[in-house]
Each structure stands twice: as C-alpha cells, then as structure tokens.
mmCIF file of C-alpha atoms in Angstrom:
data_model
loop_
_atom_site.group_PDB
_atom_site.id
_atom_site.type_symbol
_atom_site.label_atom_id
_atom_site.label_comp_id
_atom_site.label_asym_id
_atom_site.label_seq_id
_atom_site.Cartn_x
_atom_site.Cartn_y
_atom_site.Cartn_z
ATOM 1 C CA VAL A 451 26.293 76.247 19.441
ATOM 2 C CA LYS A 452 24.969 75.684 23.314
ATOM 3 C CA ASP A 453 21.596 73.886 23.497
ATOM 4 C CA GLY A 454 20.910 74.539 19.768
ATOM 5 C CA LYS A 455 21.407 78.242 20.320
ATOM 6 C CA LEU A 456 23.913 79.624 18.174
ATOM 7 C CA LEU A 457 26.733 81.596 20.196
ATOM 8 C CA ILE A 458 29.198 84.430 18.701
ATOM 9 C CA GLU A 459 31.479 86.184 20.974
ATOM 10 C CA ILE A 460 30.773 89.697 20.933
ATOM 11 C CA TYR A 461 34.267 91.277 20.804
ATOM 12 C CA ALA A 462 37.961 90.087 20.731
ATOM 13 C CA GLU A 463 41.025 91.969 21.065
ATOM 14 C CA ASN A 464 44.107 91.075 19.392
ATOM 15 C CA VAL A 465 46.641 89.737 21.808
ATOM 16 C CA PRO A 466 50.433 89.389 21.433
ATOM 17 C CA ALA A 467 51.680 85.931 22.082
ATOM 18 C CA LYS A 468 55.670 85.424 23.084
ATOM 19 C CA GLY A 469 56.670 83.059 20.306
ATOM 20 C CA SER A 470 54.107 83.044 18.208
ATOM 21 C CA PRO A 471 51.777 85.287 15.903
ATOM 22 C CA ALA A 472 49.090 87.572 18.126
ATOM 23 C CA ARG A 473 45.845 86.015 18.252
ATOM 24 C CA PHE A 474 42.481 87.525 18.437
ATOM 25 C CA LEU A 475 40.948 86.198 21.579
ATOM 26 C CA PRO A 476 37.100 86.741 23.446
ATOM 27 C CA VAL A 477 36.499 89.412 25.356
ATOM 28 C CA THR A 478 33.220 90.305 27.465
ATOM 29 C CA ALA A 479 31.643 93.350 27.608
ATOM 30 C CA LEU A 480 31.294 94.551 31.165
ATOM 31 C CA GLY A 481 28.012 95.149 31.857
ATOM 32 C CA GLU A 482 26.830 93.632 28.380
ATOM 33 C CA GLY A 483 27.768 90.096 28.261
ATOM 34 C CA SER A 484 29.507 88.094 25.906
ATOM 35 C CA TYR A 485 26.726 87.271 23.114
ATOM 36 C CA CYS A 486 23.998 89.645 21.797
ATOM 37 C CA VAL A 487 20.881 89.595 19.688
ATOM 38 C CA ASP A 488 22.190 92.458 17.698
ATOM 39 C CA ASP A 489 25.356 90.578 16.397
ATOM 40 C CA ILE A 490 24.099 87.081 16.149
ATOM 41 C CA ALA A 491 20.767 88.414 14.394
ATOM 42 C CA ARG A 492 22.881 90.246 11.540
ATOM 43 C CA THR A 493 24.775 86.908 11.378
ATOM 44 C CA THR A 494 21.433 84.624 11.182
ATOM 45 C CA VAL A 495 20.503 87.034 8.119
ATOM 46 C CA ALA A 496 23.881 86.434 6.419
ATOM 47 C CA LEU A 497 23.837 83.053 6.612
ATOM 48 C CA LEU A 498 20.019 82.690 5.502
ATOM 49 C CA GLN A 499 20.984 84.932 2.847
ATOM 50 C CA GLU A 500 23.879 82.801 1.358
ATOM 51 C CA HIS A 501 21.641 79.856 1.933
ATOM 52 C CA GLY A 502 19.025 81.398 -0.170
ATOM 53 C CA ARG A 503 21.943 82.207 -3.494
ATOM 54 C CA ARG A 504 23.435 78.712 -2.943
ATOM 55 C CA PRO A 505 21.386 75.713 -0.474
ATOM 56 C CA ARG A 506 23.685 74.325 1.531
ATOM 57 C CA PRO A 507 22.032 72.521 4.522
ATOM 58 C CA LYS A 508 25.168 73.422 7.032
ATOM 59 C CA LEU A 509 24.293 76.944 6.537
ATOM 60 C CA LEU A 510 20.737 76.728 7.207
ATOM 61 C CA THR A 511 21.440 73.972 10.417
ATOM 62 C CA ARG A 512 23.499 77.443 12.028
ATOM 63 C CA ALA A 513 20.504 79.787 10.748
ATOM 64 C CA ARG A 514 18.173 77.741 12.542
ATOM 65 C CA ALA A 515 21.015 77.987 15.872
ATOM 66 C CA GLY A 516 20.890 81.919 15.452
ATOM 67 C CA LEU A 517 16.763 82.185 14.996
ATOM 68 C CA ALA A 518 16.964 79.720 18.276
ATOM 69 C CA PHE A 519 18.803 82.260 20.451
ATOM 70 C CA VAL A 520 17.220 85.236 18.895
ATOM 71 C CA ARG A 521 13.673 84.018 19.921
ATOM 72 C CA MET A 522 15.160 83.310 23.643
ATOM 73 C CA MET A 523 15.827 86.911 23.456
ATOM 74 C CA GLN A 524 12.410 87.919 22.971
ATOM 75 C CA ALA A 525 10.199 88.886 26.104
ATOM 76 C CA PRO A 526 6.416 87.383 25.800
ATOM 77 C CA ASP A 527 5.386 90.812 25.086
ATOM 78 C CA GLY A 528 6.994 90.924 21.967
ATOM 79 C CA GLU A 529 10.104 93.185 22.995
ATOM 80 C CA PHE A 530 13.740 91.878 22.862
ATOM 81 C CA TYR A 531 16.565 91.887 24.716
ATOM 82 C CA ASN A 532 19.863 91.979 23.888
ATOM 83 C CA PHE A 533 22.654 90.529 25.933
ATOM 84 C CA ALA A 534 23.408 87.227 27.156
ATOM 85 C CA SER A 535 26.383 85.344 29.120
ATOM 86 C CA LEU A 536 27.109 81.622 29.981
ATOM 87 C CA LYS A 537 26.898 81.576 33.888
ATOM 88 C CA ARG A 538 28.395 78.036 35.142
ATOM 89 C CA GLY A 539 27.121 76.450 32.049
ATOM 90 C CA LYS A 540 23.814 78.382 31.458
ATOM 91 C CA LEU A 541 22.584 80.716 29.130
ATOM 92 C CA ARG A 542 21.410 83.810 31.030
ATOM 93 C CA VAL A 543 19.639 87.188 29.775
ATOM 94 C CA ASN A 544 21.105 90.536 30.986
ATOM 95 C CA LYS A 545 17.712 91.967 31.466
ATOM 96 C CA THR A 546 18.798 95.305 33.462
ATOM 97 C CA GLY A 547 21.590 96.367 31.626
ATOM 98 C CA ALA A 548 21.763 100.018 29.656
ATOM 99 C CA THR A 549 22.025 98.329 26.297
ATOM 100 C CA SER A 550 19.715 95.207 27.191
ATOM 101 C CA LYS A 551 16.733 96.192 28.673
ATOM 102 C CA LYS A 552 13.638 94.951 26.438
ATOM 103 C CA GLY A 553 12.366 97.289 23.805
ATOM 104 C CA ILE A 554 11.968 97.735 20.106
ATOM 105 C CA ASP A 555 14.621 99.487 18.934
ATOM 106 C CA PHE A 556 18.415 98.507 16.649
ATOM 107 C CA TRP A 557 18.473 95.253 18.457
ATOM 108 C CA ALA A 558 14.582 94.406 18.164
ATOM 109 C CA GLY A 559 14.905 95.358 14.154
ATOM 110 C CA ARG A 560 17.752 93.515 13.505
ATOM 111 C CA ALA A 561 16.180 90.085 15.442
ATOM 112 C CA LEU A 562 13.106 90.734 13.405
ATOM 113 C CA TRP A 563 14.759 90.732 10.010
ATOM 114 C CA ALA A 564 16.262 87.329 11.332
ATOM 115 C CA MET A 565 13.057 86.249 12.181
ATOM 116 C CA GLY A 566 11.518 87.321 8.642
ATOM 117 C CA GLU A 567 14.334 86.081 6.842
ATOM 118 C CA GLY A 568 14.056 82.810 9.055
ATOM 119 C CA PHE A 569 9.986 82.707 8.592
ATOM 120 C CA THR A 570 10.375 83.383 4.253
ATOM 121 C CA ALA A 571 13.514 80.918 4.289
ATOM 122 C CA LEU A 572 11.752 78.133 5.671
ATOM 123 C CA LYS A 573 7.727 78.238 5.049
ATOM 124 C CA GLU A 574 8.413 75.491 2.231
ATOM 125 C CA ALA A 575 11.111 73.307 4.168
ATOM 126 C CA ASP A 576 9.727 73.505 7.577
ATOM 127 C CA PRO A 577 6.257 74.811 7.959
ATOM 128 C CA LYS A 578 6.105 74.050 11.901
ATOM 129 C CA GLY A 579 9.315 76.035 12.451
ATOM 130 C CA ALA A 580 7.609 79.059 10.011
ATOM 131 C CA ARG A 581 4.845 78.583 11.960
ATOM 132 C CA THR A 582 6.444 79.265 15.246
ATOM 133 C CA LEU A 583 8.719 82.627 13.960
ATOM 134 C CA ALA A 584 5.285 84.003 12.188
ATOM 135 C CA ARG A 585 3.897 83.611 15.661
ATOM 136 C CA ALA A 586 6.698 85.195 17.363
ATOM 137 C CA PHE A 587 6.886 88.261 15.135
ATOM 138 C CA GLU A 588 3.800 88.970 15.240
ATOM 139 C CA ARG A 589 4.097 89.073 19.484
ATOM 140 C CA SER A 590 6.136 92.203 18.109
ATOM 141 C CA LEU A 591 3.196 93.889 15.477
ATOM 142 C CA PRO A 592 1.490 95.609 18.057
ATOM 143 C CA HIS A 593 4.909 97.342 19.314
ATOM 144 C CA LEU A 594 5.386 98.875 15.584
ATOM 145 C CA GLU A 595 2.169 99.993 15.430
ATOM 146 C CA SER A 596 1.672 101.952 18.128
ATOM 147 C CA PRO A 597 4.049 104.653 16.649
ATOM 148 C CA LEU A 598 1.645 105.054 13.619
ATOM 149 C CA ALA A 599 -1.246 106.485 15.767
ATOM 150 C CA ALA A 600 0.740 109.897 15.176
ATOM 151 C CA TYR A 601 0.516 108.650 11.138
ATOM 152 C CA GLY A 602 0.013 111.957 9.146
ATOM 153 C CA ARG A 603 1.252 114.568 11.936
ATOM 154 C CA PHE A 604 4.255 116.340 11.619
ATOM 155 C CA ARG A 605 6.168 118.989 14.190
ATOM 156 C CA VAL A 606 8.824 121.264 13.374
ATOM 157 C CA VAL A 607 12.646 120.909 14.626
ATOM 158 C CA GLY A 608 15.054 122.855 14.011
ATOM 159 C CA GLY A 609 13.204 124.659 11.158
ATOM 160 C CA LYS A 610 12.437 121.463 9.701
ATOM 161 C CA LYS A 611 9.038 120.154 9.125
ATOM 162 C CA LEU A 612 9.067 116.152 10.711
ATOM 163 C CA PRO A 613 7.229 113.289 10.485
ATOM 164 C CA ALA A 614 6.052 112.114 14.076
ATOM 165 C CA TRP A 615 5.426 108.502 13.620
ATOM 166 C CA LEU A 616 8.419 107.014 13.481
ATOM 167 C CA LEU A 617 9.658 104.557 15.602
ATOM 168 C CA ASN A 618 11.763 106.002 18.882
ATOM 169 C CA ASP A 619 11.634 109.322 16.587
ATOM 170 C CA ALA A 620 14.621 107.608 15.119
ATOM 171 C CA ALA A 621 14.562 107.144 11.273
ATOM 172 C CA ASP A 622 17.270 104.734 11.150
ATOM 173 C CA GLN A 623 16.381 102.154 13.689
ATOM 174 C CA THR A 624 12.701 102.535 11.408
ATOM 175 C CA ALA A 625 14.338 102.006 8.509
ATOM 176 C CA VAL A 626 15.978 98.533 10.071
ATOM 177 C CA VAL A 627 12.854 97.339 11.419
ATOM 178 C CA LEU A 628 11.607 97.750 7.716
ATOM 179 C CA LYS A 629 14.146 95.299 6.490
ATOM 180 C CA GLY A 630 12.048 92.747 9.003
ATOM 181 C CA LEU A 631 8.903 93.613 8.274
ATOM 182 C CA LEU A 632 9.755 93.366 4.456
ATOM 183 C CA ALA A 633 11.180 90.102 4.610
ATOM 184 C CA PHE A 634 8.118 88.488 6.671
ATOM 185 C CA HIS A 635 5.934 89.892 4.192
ATOM 186 C CA ARG A 636 7.593 88.560 1.292
ATOM 187 C CA GLY A 637 6.889 84.927 2.360
ATOM 188 C CA LEU A 638 3.207 86.190 3.659
ATOM 189 C CA PRO A 639 0.493 84.465 1.401
ATOM 190 C CA ALA A 640 -2.605 86.535 0.622
ATOM 191 C CA GLY A 641 -4.289 87.671 3.735
ATOM 192 C CA ALA A 642 -5.399 89.629 6.224
ATOM 193 C CA LEU A 643 -1.843 89.097 8.096
ATOM 194 C CA ARG A 644 -0.136 90.271 4.697
ATOM 195 C CA ARG A 645 -2.102 93.347 4.074
ATOM 196 C CA ARG A 646 -1.781 94.534 8.303
ATOM 197 C CA VAL A 647 1.973 93.819 7.624
ATOM 198 C CA ALA A 648 1.901 95.908 3.894
ATOM 199 C CA GLY A 649 -0.008 98.541 6.066
ATOM 200 C CA ILE A 650 2.753 99.149 8.532
ATOM 201 C CA ILE A 651 5.324 98.798 5.918
ATOM 202 C CA ALA A 652 3.667 101.898 3.636
ATOM 203 C CA ARG A 653 3.346 104.154 6.544
ATOM 204 C CA TYR A 654 6.605 103.999 7.758
ATOM 205 C CA ALA A 655 8.200 104.280 4.207
ATOM 206 C CA ASP A 656 6.062 107.283 4.087
ATOM 207 C CA GLY A 657 7.989 108.814 6.755
ATOM 208 C CA LEU A 658 10.992 107.859 6.395
ATOM 209 C CA ALA A 659 10.620 109.459 2.702
ATOM 210 C CA ALA A 660 9.341 112.874 4.500
ATOM 211 C CA ALA A 661 12.573 112.755 7.030
ATOM 212 C CA GLN A 662 14.550 113.982 4.043
ATOM 213 C CA VAL A 663 16.461 117.426 3.490
ATOM 214 C CA THR A 664 14.675 118.637 0.313
ATOM 215 C CA ASP A 665 15.821 122.344 0.370
ATOM 216 C CA ARG A 666 17.403 121.813 -3.178
ATOM 217 C CA LYS A 667 19.733 125.212 -2.108
ATOM 218 C CA ALA A 668 20.623 123.291 1.005
ATOM 219 C CA LYS A 669 24.549 121.501 1.419
ATOM 220 C CA ASP A 670 23.122 118.083 2.443
ATOM 221 C CA TYR A 671 20.265 118.098 0.100
ATOM 222 C CA GLY A 672 18.754 114.173 -0.520
ATOM 223 C CA ARG A 673 20.205 113.655 3.241
ATOM 224 C CA PHE A 674 18.017 111.458 5.256
ATOM 225 C CA ILE A 675 17.147 112.466 8.798
ATOM 226 C CA HIS A 676 18.375 109.915 11.265
ATOM 227 C CA SER A 677 16.703 111.262 14.590
ATOM 228 C CA ILE A 678 14.253 113.817 14.545
ATOM 229 C CA SER A 679 15.100 115.349 18.275
ATOM 230 C CA THR A 680 18.741 115.849 16.289
ATOM 231 C CA PRO A 681 17.914 116.447 12.505
ATOM 232 C CA ASP A 682 21.300 118.035 11.762
ATOM 233 C CA SER A 683 23.268 115.088 13.011
ATOM 234 C CA ALA A 684 24.475 112.896 9.996
ATOM 235 C CA HIS A 685 26.017 109.072 10.379
ATOM 236 C CA LEU A 686 26.139 106.263 7.954
ATOM 237 C CA TRP A 687 25.761 102.872 10.243
ATOM 238 C CA GLY A 688 22.843 101.695 10.141
ATOM 239 C CA SER A 689 21.044 104.029 7.792
ATOM 240 C CA ARG A 690 19.049 101.788 5.471
ATOM 241 C CA GLN A 691 16.493 104.306 4.332
ATOM 242 C CA VAL A 692 17.667 104.165 0.771
ATOM 243 C CA GLU A 693 17.859 100.404 1.102
ATOM 244 C CA VAL A 694 14.156 100.171 2.654
ATOM 245 C CA LEU A 695 12.298 102.305 0.293
ATOM 246 C CA ALA A 696 13.632 100.865 -2.957
ATOM 247 C CA GLU A 697 12.596 97.292 -1.317
ATOM 248 C CA ALA A 698 9.341 99.060 -0.445
ATOM 249 C CA ALA A 699 8.524 100.468 -3.356
ATOM 250 C CA LYS A 700 9.468 97.278 -5.631
ATOM 251 C CA ALA A 701 7.265 94.788 -3.143
ATOM 252 C CA LEU A 702 4.141 97.480 -2.839
ATOM 253 C CA GLY A 703 4.460 99.518 -5.955
ATOM 254 C CA GLY A 704 1.834 102.189 -6.727
ATOM 255 C CA GLU A 705 1.823 106.091 -6.856
ATOM 256 C CA ARG A 706 3.582 105.966 -2.997
ATOM 257 C CA GLY A 707 6.297 103.490 -4.417
ATOM 258 C CA ARG A 708 7.213 105.864 -7.174
ATOM 259 C CA LEU A 709 7.163 108.430 -4.427
ATOM 260 C CA TRP A 710 9.567 106.147 -2.333
ATOM 261 C CA THR A 711 11.961 105.559 -5.384
ATOM 262 C CA ARG A 712 12.280 109.505 -6.328
ATOM 263 C CA ALA A 713 13.456 109.890 -2.502
ATOM 264 C CA ALA A 714 16.109 107.228 -2.421
ATOM 265 C CA ARG A 715 17.365 108.296 -5.451
ATOM 266 C CA ARG A 716 17.535 111.615 -4.324
ATOM 267 C CA CYS A 717 19.836 110.932 -1.707
ATOM 268 C CA ALA A 718 22.001 108.028 -3.935
ATOM 269 C CA ASP A 719 22.208 111.005 -6.896
ATOM 270 C CA ARG A 720 22.641 113.972 -4.716
ATOM 271 C CA TYR A 721 23.740 113.431 -0.846
ATOM 272 C CA TRP A 722 25.860 109.994 -1.363
ATOM 273 C CA GLY A 723 27.207 111.230 -5.255
ATOM 274 C CA ARG A 724 29.076 113.707 -3.930
ATOM 275 C CA SER A 725 31.469 111.618 -2.047
ATOM 276 C CA THR A 726 33.757 108.256 -3.120
ATOM 277 C CA PRO A 727 34.481 105.553 -1.250
ATOM 278 C CA ALA A 728 37.992 107.031 -0.320
ATOM 279 C CA LYS A 729 36.499 110.329 0.842
ATOM 280 C CA ILE A 730 32.963 109.544 2.800
ATOM 281 C CA THR A 731 34.290 111.238 6.272
ATOM 282 C CA GLY A 732 36.456 114.331 6.846
ATOM 283 C CA THR A 733 40.249 113.972 7.695
ATOM 284 C CA GLY A 734 41.303 112.843 10.805
ATOM 285 C CA GLU A 735 37.755 110.739 11.032
ATOM 286 C CA GLU A 736 37.692 106.759 11.330
ATOM 287 C CA GLN A 737 35.433 104.709 8.535
ATOM 288 C CA ILE A 738 33.879 101.859 9.594
ATOM 289 C CA ALA A 739 32.276 98.347 7.315
ATOM 290 C CA TYR A 740 28.857 99.356 9.126
ATOM 291 C CA GLY A 741 28.372 102.789 7.411
ATOM 292 C CA VAL A 742 29.967 101.465 3.963
ATOM 293 C CA GLU A 743 27.905 98.116 3.758
ATOM 294 C CA THR A 744 24.570 100.531 4.355
ATOM 295 C CA VAL A 745 26.057 102.322 1.112
ATOM 296 C CA VAL A 746 26.589 99.259 -1.043
ATOM 297 C CA SER A 747 23.125 97.979 0.188
ATOM 298 C CA GLY A 748 21.174 101.081 -0.875
ATOM 299 C CA TYR A 749 22.832 101.379 -3.821
ATOM 300 C CA ALA A 750 22.346 97.534 -4.584
ATOM 301 C CA ARG A 751 18.623 97.472 -4.055
ATOM 302 C CA LEU A 752 17.834 100.708 -5.245
ATOM 303 C CA TYR A 753 19.412 98.801 -8.643
ATOM 304 C CA GLU A 754 17.433 96.294 -8.427
ATOM 305 C CA ALA A 755 14.251 98.750 -8.326
ATOM 306 C CA THR A 756 14.920 100.451 -11.383
ATOM 307 C CA LYS A 757 17.475 98.491 -13.427
ATOM 308 C CA ASP A 758 19.494 101.642 -13.255
ATOM 309 C CA ARG A 759 22.848 100.637 -14.399
ATOM 310 C CA ARG A 760 24.821 103.789 -12.412
ATOM 311 C CA TYR A 761 23.568 101.835 -9.231
ATOM 312 C CA LEU A 762 25.000 98.475 -9.806
ATOM 313 C CA ASP A 763 28.238 100.897 -10.891
ATOM 314 C CA GLN A 764 27.896 102.158 -7.544
ATOM 315 C CA THR A 765 27.531 99.126 -5.582
ATOM 316 C CA TYR A 766 30.642 98.022 -7.099
ATOM 317 C CA ARG A 767 32.329 100.885 -6.465
ATOM 318 C CA TRP A 768 31.459 101.647 -3.170
ATOM 319 C CA ALA A 769 31.911 97.946 -2.230
ATOM 320 C CA SER A 770 35.954 98.496 -3.300
ATOM 321 C CA TRP A 771 35.944 100.121 0.144
ATOM 322 C CA LEU A 772 36.392 97.041 1.581
ATOM 323 C CA PHE A 773 39.420 95.669 -0.973
ATOM 324 C CA GLY A 774 41.863 98.976 -0.384
ATOM 325 C CA ASN A 775 39.838 102.191 -1.673
ATOM 326 C CA ASN A 776 39.653 103.850 1.378
ATOM 327 C CA LYS A 777 42.172 106.180 3.226
ATOM 328 C CA ALA A 778 44.342 103.808 4.547
ATOM 329 C CA ARG A 779 44.963 101.557 1.559
ATOM 330 C CA ALA A 780 44.111 98.622 3.566
ATOM 331 C CA VAL A 781 42.231 95.439 2.640
ATOM 332 C CA VAL A 782 39.405 95.516 5.343
ATOM 333 C CA TYR A 783 37.974 92.128 4.062
ATOM 334 C CA ASP A 784 39.564 89.043 3.715
ATOM 335 C CA PRO A 785 37.470 86.867 1.083
ATOM 336 C CA ILE A 786 39.906 83.754 2.350
ATOM 337 C CA SER A 787 39.067 83.227 5.781
ATOM 338 C CA GLY A 788 35.905 85.678 5.392
ATOM 339 C CA ARG A 789 37.475 87.427 8.538
ATOM 340 C CA GLY A 790 37.044 91.254 8.283
ATOM 341 C CA TYR A 791 37.756 94.265 10.133
ATOM 342 C CA ASP A 792 35.698 97.129 12.050
ATOM 343 C CA GLY A 793 36.830 100.009 10.159
ATOM 344 C CA ILE A 794 40.228 102.031 9.592
ATOM 345 C CA ARG A 795 41.185 105.239 12.278
ATOM 346 C CA PRO A 796 43.444 107.857 11.966
ATOM 347 C CA ILE A 797 47.012 107.946 13.638
ATOM 348 C CA ALA A 798 48.612 111.837 14.438
ATOM 349 C CA ASP A 799 51.983 112.156 13.134
ATOM 350 C CA GLY A 800 52.928 115.328 13.582
ATOM 351 C CA LYS A 801 51.140 117.901 11.368
ATOM 352 C CA ARG A 802 49.954 115.149 9.251
ATOM 353 C CA VAL A 803 47.308 112.487 9.758
ATOM 354 C CA ARG A 804 47.732 109.100 8.331
ATOM 355 C CA TYR A 805 45.691 105.556 8.861
#
C-alpha cells in the first residue's frame, strides 16, 4: 500500500537464482506501467466478496486501499485510465499508452465492478465512503447510457442480425460493465437512481440475449457473440454473458428476466455443455484460468437463479480444472499459498503435443 492505495505488480517472471530456488520477481510492462486498474479492481472485488462471505477487518482495509487506487484512475469525466507507475516515489498515471488511454471498456468495466461492490459493502459500515463511491459511479453513467440511444436497432453482419446498442459493439465488454451495474443496483435504495440503473441493466441484458447463435442447426448453437464486427470469433476469457444474464434475471425478474434466463441456459446447456474442462480448446491450444473462471462463475450464478442442481454440479466440475482436471494434469491453483498460474500451454514434442 502506497499513500493509501493498494499496489499489485502486474507481471512477474520466474527468475532462476544460483544455489537457491527460482523466485518470481516483478517485471514492468514496457510502455504500460507496473500497476493497472484492470488487475487491482479484480483483486478488490475478490477482497470485498470474501469479506462479505466471512467478514475480516484486514480484508476490508485492503479493499478500501484498492478502491482508492481505482478512484485515482478515474478521469473527471467518468472514464478510466488503466496503467500507473511509481516515479521518484510518486504514483503517475499513464495517460497516453495504447492500453491505458481513458475510455469505457474492459478495464473501466472492472473498475465499475469494484466500485459497485464497494458501495454495497460500505453503505452500512461507512456511509460517507459509500456516498463517495456512488458519486464516482454516477459520473460514468452518461458514458454507459450513450450507446443505448440505438436501443432496438439491429444490423446484419456476416449474415447475422445483431444488436446495435452494445458498449463498443462488444458483448464481452458490456457483460463486464453489467457486473458493476448489478453490484451498484444491489446496494441502491428505492428511488430515481435505482430505476435509472435498472433501466440500463435491462437494455444491455436485452442486447446480450440478442447477440447469440439461435440457429438450432448451427454447430455453435447457443454461443454468445463477443464482437459485433467479428461475429464468428469465439473465446472464453472475460465472457460473462451467462453470469450477468442470470444475475439480471434474478435482480429484475419479469418476462424479460425469463428471456434472459433462457438465453443463459441455452449457452450453458448447448454450447458449454458439449465440452469438458479438459477439452475446452482444440489440440495444441493454450488454456487459461481467465477463461475457465467465467464458465465456473456462469454456472454458479445460473444455479443461484434457477436452483437447477445440474448447474451446481457443472460449477464443481469446471472448477476442478484448477486442481488438475486439465490437459496437463497440472494443479493450476494452490489453495495453501493462494497463488495460481495463468494457464497451461502446449509443448511440441515430435509429432505429439504435450502440456
């Protein structure tokens, strides 16, 4: 923690040391920085969620420091920068880097997620701190409402009729932003602001549900489309559509909620359901924890929304990837130390591919 702000190095390399075990040492990302809102926001969310599960003052203290860093990265207009570095003992925000310029995208979505969780967690224990977070969150709302001017409009790309009102034409980015909106909505009292946030959630959820392969004859039936401009591309990392549609349905209910649940089930049952944790990618491709986590979280939230036991079973099944149920048969997460690896990658070995 530096000046009340949580600092976590982005990258670390395994550096062999003569006569001693290898150590992971921090590495600065050239042109980016040493710390980013993308990672510190996610850490803050984890701290807040664990504190909510089993309250501990130390966790909340560190979460507050994480929230202080996130707020520092918010521009006055409500957009977010991503990277920062320590220069001569002072934190400096990278305002010009290609992956740090202010905007509303993946890292802004995670910043809003942290602030939404923070607001809800602090509203009783620290009303003043919660109000500060609420004001910061509200500064971003006009940027989230801007794409919704196209609500109800569609365009055809690659033969698919797709919604024109998603954030940056990206369903995956929209889903991450929805995590923040849902967390913020959960803590808001009845009133105009809660209704405003609920309206944003509902329209974006409609867009996510509309950005899905619904042709039963298609090989990828049930797949959520991530990018409107490249509708045939697919990935798991950051793909929280199942998760947020299940959460939105539980939070807002109604006929639209039932439609969102059906879309989430369609992906979970028909698209994800055709695979297993050990076979989530084709032979020779990498597997990353960042992708598996979204499937685990999707099944977990779907179980909470529907109480269908199949989704709880699938939650445990996919989480087992972290403990060796993967192509490498490698333990990716160590529950004792709390450390994990980013993923597993193939190594060419003659005509075989091993992990």
